[in-house]
Coordinates of C-alpha atoms and ligand atoms in Angstrom, one line a residue:
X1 CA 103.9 87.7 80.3
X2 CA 100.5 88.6 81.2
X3 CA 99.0 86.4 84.4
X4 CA 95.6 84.8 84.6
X5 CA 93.2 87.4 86.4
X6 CA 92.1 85.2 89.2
X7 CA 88.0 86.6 90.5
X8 CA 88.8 89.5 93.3
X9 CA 86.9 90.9 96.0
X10 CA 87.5 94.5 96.4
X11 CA 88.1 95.2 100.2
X12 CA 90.4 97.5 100.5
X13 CA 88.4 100.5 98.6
X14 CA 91.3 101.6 96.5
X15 CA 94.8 101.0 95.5
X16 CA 97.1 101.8 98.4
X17 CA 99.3 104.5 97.1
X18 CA 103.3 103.9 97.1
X19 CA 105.0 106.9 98.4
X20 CA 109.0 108.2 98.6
X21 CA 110.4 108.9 102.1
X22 CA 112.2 112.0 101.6
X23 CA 113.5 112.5 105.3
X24 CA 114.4 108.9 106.1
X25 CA 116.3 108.7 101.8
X26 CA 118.4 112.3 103.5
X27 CA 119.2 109.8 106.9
X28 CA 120.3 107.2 105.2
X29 CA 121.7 108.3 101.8
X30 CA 119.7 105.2 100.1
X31 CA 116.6 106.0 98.6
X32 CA 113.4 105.0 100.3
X33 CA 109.9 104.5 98.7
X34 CA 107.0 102.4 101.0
X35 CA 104.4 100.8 99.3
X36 CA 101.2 101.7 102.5
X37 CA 99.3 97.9 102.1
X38 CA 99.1 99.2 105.7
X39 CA 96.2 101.5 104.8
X40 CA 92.7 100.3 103.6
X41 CA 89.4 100.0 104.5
X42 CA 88.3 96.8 105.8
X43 CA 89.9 96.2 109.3
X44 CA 92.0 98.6 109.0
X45 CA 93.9 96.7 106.3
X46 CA 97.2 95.4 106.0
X47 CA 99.3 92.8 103.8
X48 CA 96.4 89.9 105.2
X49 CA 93.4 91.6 103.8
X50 CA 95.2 91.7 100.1
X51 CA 95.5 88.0 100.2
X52 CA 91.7 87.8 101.5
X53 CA 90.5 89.2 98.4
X54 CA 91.2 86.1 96.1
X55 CA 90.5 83.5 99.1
X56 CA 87.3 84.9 99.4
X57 CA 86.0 85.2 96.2
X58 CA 86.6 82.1 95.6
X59 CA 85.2 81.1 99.2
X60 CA 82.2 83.0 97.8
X61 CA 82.5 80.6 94.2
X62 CA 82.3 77.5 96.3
X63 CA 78.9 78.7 98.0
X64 CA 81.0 79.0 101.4
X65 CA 79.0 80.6 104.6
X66 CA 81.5 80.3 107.2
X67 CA 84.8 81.1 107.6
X68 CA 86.7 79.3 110.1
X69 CA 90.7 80.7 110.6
X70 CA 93.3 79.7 113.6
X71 CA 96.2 82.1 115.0
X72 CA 97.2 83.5 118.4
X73 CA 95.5 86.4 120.0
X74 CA 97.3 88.8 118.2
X75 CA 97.1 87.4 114.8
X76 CA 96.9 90.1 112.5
X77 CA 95.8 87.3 109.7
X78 CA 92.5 86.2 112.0
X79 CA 91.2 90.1 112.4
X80 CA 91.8 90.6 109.1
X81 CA 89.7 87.2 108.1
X82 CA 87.1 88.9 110.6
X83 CA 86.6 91.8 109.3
X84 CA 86.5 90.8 106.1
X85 CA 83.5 88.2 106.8
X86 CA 81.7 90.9 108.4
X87 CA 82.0 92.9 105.1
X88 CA 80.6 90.2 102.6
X89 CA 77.7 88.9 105.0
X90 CA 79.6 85.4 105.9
X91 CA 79.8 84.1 109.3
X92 CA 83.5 83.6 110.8
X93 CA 84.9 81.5 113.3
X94 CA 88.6 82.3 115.1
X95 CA 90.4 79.4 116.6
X96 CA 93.0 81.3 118.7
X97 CA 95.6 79.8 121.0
X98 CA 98.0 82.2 123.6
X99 CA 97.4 82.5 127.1
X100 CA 98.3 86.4 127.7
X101 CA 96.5 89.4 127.3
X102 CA 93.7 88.8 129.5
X103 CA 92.1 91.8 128.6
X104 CA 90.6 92.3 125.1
X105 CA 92.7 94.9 123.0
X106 CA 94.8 94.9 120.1
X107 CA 93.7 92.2 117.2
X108 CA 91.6 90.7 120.1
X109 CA 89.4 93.5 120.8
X110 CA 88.4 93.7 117.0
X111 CA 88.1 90.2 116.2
X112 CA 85.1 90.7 119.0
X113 CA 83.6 93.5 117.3
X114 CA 83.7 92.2 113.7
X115 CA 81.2 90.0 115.3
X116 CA 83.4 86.8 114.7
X117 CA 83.1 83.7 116.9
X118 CA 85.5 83.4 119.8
X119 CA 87.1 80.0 120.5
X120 CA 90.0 80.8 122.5
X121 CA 92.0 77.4 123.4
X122 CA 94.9 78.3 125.7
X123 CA 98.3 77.9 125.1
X124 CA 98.6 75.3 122.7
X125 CA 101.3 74.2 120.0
X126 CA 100.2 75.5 116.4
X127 CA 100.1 71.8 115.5
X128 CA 97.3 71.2 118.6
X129 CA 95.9 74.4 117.0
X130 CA 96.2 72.8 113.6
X131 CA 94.0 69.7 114.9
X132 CA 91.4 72.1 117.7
X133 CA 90.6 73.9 114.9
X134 CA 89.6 71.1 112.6
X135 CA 87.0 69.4 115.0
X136 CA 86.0 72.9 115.0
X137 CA 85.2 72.9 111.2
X138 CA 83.7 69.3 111.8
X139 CA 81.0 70.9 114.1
X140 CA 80.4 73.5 112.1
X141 CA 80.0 71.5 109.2
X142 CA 77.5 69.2 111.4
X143 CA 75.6 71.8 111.9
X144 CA 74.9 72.4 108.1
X145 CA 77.1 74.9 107.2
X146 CA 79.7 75.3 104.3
X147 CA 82.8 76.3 106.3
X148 CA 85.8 77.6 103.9
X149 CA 89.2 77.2 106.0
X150 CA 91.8 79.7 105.8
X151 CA 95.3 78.1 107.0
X152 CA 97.5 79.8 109.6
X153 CA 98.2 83.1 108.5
X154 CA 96.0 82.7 104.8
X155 CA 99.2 81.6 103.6
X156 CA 97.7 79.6 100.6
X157 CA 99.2 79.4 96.9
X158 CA 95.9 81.7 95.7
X159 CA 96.6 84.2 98.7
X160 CA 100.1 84.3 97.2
X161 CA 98.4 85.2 93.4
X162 CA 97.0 88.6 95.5
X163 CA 100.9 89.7 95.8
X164 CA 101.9 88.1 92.3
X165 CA 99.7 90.8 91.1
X166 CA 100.8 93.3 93.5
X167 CA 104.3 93.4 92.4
X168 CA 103.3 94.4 89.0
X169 CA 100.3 97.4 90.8
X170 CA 103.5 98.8 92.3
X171 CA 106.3 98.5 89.5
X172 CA 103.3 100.9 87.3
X173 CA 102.8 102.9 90.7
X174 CA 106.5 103.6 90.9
X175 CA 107.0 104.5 87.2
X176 CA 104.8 106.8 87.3
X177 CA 106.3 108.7 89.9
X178 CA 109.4 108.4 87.5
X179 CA 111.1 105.8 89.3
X180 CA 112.0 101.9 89.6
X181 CA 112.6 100.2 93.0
X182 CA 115.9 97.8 92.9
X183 CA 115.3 96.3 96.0
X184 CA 112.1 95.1 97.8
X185 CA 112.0 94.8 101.9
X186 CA 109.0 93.4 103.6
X187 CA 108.2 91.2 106.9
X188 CA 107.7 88.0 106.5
X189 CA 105.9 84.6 108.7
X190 CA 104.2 82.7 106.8
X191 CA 105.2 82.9 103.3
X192 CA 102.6 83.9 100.9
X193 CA 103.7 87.2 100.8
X194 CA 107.5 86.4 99.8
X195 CA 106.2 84.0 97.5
X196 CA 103.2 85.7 95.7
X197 CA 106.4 89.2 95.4
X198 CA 108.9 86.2 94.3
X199 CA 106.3 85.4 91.5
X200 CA 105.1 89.0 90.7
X201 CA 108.9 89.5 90.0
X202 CA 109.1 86.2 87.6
X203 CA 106.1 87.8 85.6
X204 CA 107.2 90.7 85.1
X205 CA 110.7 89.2 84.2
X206 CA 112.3 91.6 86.3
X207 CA 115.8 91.1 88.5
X208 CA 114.7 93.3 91.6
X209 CA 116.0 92.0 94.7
X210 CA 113.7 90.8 96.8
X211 CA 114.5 90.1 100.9
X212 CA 112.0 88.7 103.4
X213 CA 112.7 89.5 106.9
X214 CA 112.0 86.4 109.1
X215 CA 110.2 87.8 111.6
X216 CA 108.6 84.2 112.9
X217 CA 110.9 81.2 112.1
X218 CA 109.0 78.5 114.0
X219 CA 105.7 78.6 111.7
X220 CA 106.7 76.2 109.9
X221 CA 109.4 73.0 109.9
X222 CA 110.6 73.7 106.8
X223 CA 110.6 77.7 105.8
X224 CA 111.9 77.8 102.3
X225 CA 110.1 74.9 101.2
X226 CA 107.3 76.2 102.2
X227 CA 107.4 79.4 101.0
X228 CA 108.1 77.2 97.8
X229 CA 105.0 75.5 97.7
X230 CA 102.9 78.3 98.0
X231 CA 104.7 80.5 95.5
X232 CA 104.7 77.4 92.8
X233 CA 100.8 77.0 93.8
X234 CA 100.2 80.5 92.5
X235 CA 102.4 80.0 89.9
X236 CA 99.7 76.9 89.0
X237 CA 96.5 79.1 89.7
X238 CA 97.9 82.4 87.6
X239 CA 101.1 81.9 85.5
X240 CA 101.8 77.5 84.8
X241 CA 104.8 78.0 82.9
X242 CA 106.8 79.6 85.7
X243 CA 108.2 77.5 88.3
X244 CA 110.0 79.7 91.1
X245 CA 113.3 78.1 92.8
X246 CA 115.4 78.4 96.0
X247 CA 117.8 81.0 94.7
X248 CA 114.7 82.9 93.8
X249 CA 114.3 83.5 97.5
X250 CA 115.7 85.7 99.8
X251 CA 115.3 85.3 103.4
X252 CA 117.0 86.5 106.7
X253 CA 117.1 85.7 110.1
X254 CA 119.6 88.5 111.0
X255 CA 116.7 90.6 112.2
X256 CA 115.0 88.6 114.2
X257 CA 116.9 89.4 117.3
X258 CA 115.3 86.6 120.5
X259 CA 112.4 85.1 118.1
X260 CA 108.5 86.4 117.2
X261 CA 107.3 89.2 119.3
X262 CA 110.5 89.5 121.0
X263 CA 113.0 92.0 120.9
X264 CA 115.3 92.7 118.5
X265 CA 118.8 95.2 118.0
X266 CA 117.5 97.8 115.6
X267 CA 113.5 97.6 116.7
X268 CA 113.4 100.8 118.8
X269 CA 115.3 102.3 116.2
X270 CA 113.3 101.8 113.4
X271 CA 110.2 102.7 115.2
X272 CA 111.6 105.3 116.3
X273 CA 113.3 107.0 112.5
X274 CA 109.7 106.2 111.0
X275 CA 107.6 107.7 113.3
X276 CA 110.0 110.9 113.6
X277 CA 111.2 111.4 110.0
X278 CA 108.3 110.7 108.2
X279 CA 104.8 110.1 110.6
X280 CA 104.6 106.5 109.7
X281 CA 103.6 103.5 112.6
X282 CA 106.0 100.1 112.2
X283 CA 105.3 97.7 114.8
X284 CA 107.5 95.5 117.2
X285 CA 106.6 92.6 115.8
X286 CA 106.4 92.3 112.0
X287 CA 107.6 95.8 110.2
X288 CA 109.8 97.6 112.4
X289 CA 112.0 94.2 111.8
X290 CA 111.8 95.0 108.1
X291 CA 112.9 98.7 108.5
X292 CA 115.7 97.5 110.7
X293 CA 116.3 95.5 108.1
X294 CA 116.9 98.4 106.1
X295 CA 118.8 100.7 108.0
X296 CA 121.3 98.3 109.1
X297 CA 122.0 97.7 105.1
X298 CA 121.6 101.2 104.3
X299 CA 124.8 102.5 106.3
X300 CA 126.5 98.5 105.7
X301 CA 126.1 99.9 102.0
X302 CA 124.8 96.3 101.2
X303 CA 121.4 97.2 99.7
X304 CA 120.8 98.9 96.8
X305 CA 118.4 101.8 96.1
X306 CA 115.6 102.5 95.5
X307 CA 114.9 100.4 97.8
X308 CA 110.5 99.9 98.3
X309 CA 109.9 99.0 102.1
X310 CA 106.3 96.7 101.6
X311 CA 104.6 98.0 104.4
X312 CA 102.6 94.9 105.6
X313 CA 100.3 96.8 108.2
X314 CA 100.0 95.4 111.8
X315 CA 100.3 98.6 113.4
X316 CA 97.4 97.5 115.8
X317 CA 100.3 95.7 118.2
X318 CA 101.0 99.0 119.2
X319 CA 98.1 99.4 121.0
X320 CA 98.4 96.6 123.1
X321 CA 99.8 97.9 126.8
X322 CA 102.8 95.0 126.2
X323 CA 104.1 96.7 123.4
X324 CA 103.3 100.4 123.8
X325 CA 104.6 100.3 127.6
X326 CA 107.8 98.6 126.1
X327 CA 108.2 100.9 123.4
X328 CA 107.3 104.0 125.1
X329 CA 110.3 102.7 127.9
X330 CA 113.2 101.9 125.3
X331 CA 113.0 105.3 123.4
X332 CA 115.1 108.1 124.9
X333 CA 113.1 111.1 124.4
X334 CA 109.6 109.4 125.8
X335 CA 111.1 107.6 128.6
X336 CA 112.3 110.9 130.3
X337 CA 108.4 112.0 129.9
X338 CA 106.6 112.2 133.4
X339 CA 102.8 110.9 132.3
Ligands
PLP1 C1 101.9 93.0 109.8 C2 102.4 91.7 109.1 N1 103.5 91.8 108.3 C3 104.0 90.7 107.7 C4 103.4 89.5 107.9 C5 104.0 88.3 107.2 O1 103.2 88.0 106.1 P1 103.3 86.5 105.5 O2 102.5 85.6 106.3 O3 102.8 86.6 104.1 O4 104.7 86.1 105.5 C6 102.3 89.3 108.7 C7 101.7 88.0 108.9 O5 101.2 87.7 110.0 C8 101.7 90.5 109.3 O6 100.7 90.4 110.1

């Protein structure tokens, strides 16, 4: 079926390409493809800015000047929502909760120099968040502006629709390269990614397997029903007559090793494969989970290629001293190295 074409933005500045990994498909024996979401324009890019591209054109629909998002310091969600305001002309405002790092890098570091402002609120539940950052709208609203508020992590039914049609952009991708992917792999938090792919698939009427990798279980109460809601919201905004289920999703918690952020068996490894085999960044906490994801299955023979590893971006983690200092310590070969 064809899906309503919801108004766009164009922020990335071109159709990320999807590539086969020849040297990781020869260490594994499953073939590998990744689809780069991680590349793009805008804020350096990732699976966040894809989903910003509906939101805000329809932010821009409703006569929106301000943008007002919540997350932690490192939110990859919040710089994205940054950058992206910076690119259109509107103003933003980041409500962000997490006491450590002090100093500004990673996501921090560019939130501040996409010019967005700072409201940082300590460490605070994401419910507190939830409720800090809606006085915040209040005020700004006071003040006589038209704030449009992106939920934790854009996860909203009409970020989902961005992913919905981003199924179908790599399926074409993919064919023309003379090949089909039987099995999608991609990070997941807050949903709208595994819901908008969950849908894309349903269009498309297509049985590829689909598996989120929990990466952040505590997000919300209720994961799968969530990730429910949002996919059956798109489903409302771009295709009515589908209604997506629970055995439509696939999600694991295998890979999360001790919860968000936190190590995991598998992590070090993936990093280090990518990086080696094929000169592509995964990060600790969102996509080196995926790929660990993948490698496990690979030599447990329990996925089935091609396999397409969504690469959801978030590479910026890396450059925070936490990570890099961690990662640079657990791999063999740089530990040994005298800086
Ligand atoms: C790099 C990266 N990968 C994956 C995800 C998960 O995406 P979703 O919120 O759509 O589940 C996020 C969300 O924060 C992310 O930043």
């Amino acid at each position: 079926m064809k899906p309503v074409d919801l108004p766009r933005l164009d922020l990335r500045g071109f159709t990320s390409p999807v590539q086969f990994l020849p040297r990781l498909t020869d260490d594994l024996g499953v073939e590998i493809w990744v689809k780069r979401d991680d590349l793009g324009s805008v804020g350096l890019a990732g699976n966040k800015v894809r989903k910003l591209e509906t939101e805000l054109a329809q932010a821009r629909a409703l006569g929106a000047t301000h943008i007002v998002t919540e997350g932690s310091r490192h939110s990859n969600a919040t710089r994205a929502a940054a950058a992206a305001a910076a690119a259109i002309g509107m103003k933003c405002t980041l409500v962000l909760c997490h006491d450590e790092p002090k100093e500004p890098v990673g996501n921090l570091l560019l939130d501040g120099l996409f010019g967005a402002d700072l409201r940082l609120v300590g460490d605070i539940s994401w419910v507190e968040l939830a409720e800090v950052t809606s006085g915040v709208v209040r005020d700004i609203e006071e003040a006589g502006e038209r704030v449009y508020r992106l939920p934790i992590g854009s996860a909203t039914g009409r970020g989902a629709a961005s992913f919905a049609y981003a199924y179908a952009e790599a399926e074409r991708q993919m064919e023309a390269q003379g090949a089909v992917f039987n099995t999608i792999v991609h990070a997941s938090s807050a949903g709208s990614t595994h819901a908008g792919l969950t849908l894309g698939r349903a269009i498309r009427g297509n049985s590829t397997r689909i598996i989120g990798v929990i990466v952040a279980p505590e997000v919300y109460e209720d994961v799968p029903g969530n990730y429910l809601r949002l996919a059956n919201e798109a489903a409302d905004l771009i295709a009515p007559s589908l209604r997506i289920t629970s055995s439509d999703l696939e999600l694991t918690e295998d890979y999360l090793g001790e919860g968000y952020g936190k190590p995991a068996a598998g992590v070090t490894e993936a990093i280090d494969l990518m990086a080696r085999l094929e000169g592509i960044v995964v990060d600790p906490v969102y996509t080196a989970k995926a790929v660990a994801a993948i490698i496990d299955m690979a030599r447990n023979g329990t996925i089935e290629g091609p396999v397409l590893f969504w690469h959801t971006g978030g590479y910026h983690a890396m450059f925070d001293p936490t990570y890099a200092t961690s990662v640079w310590s657990d791999i063999p070969r740089l530990r040994d190295i005298k800086l």
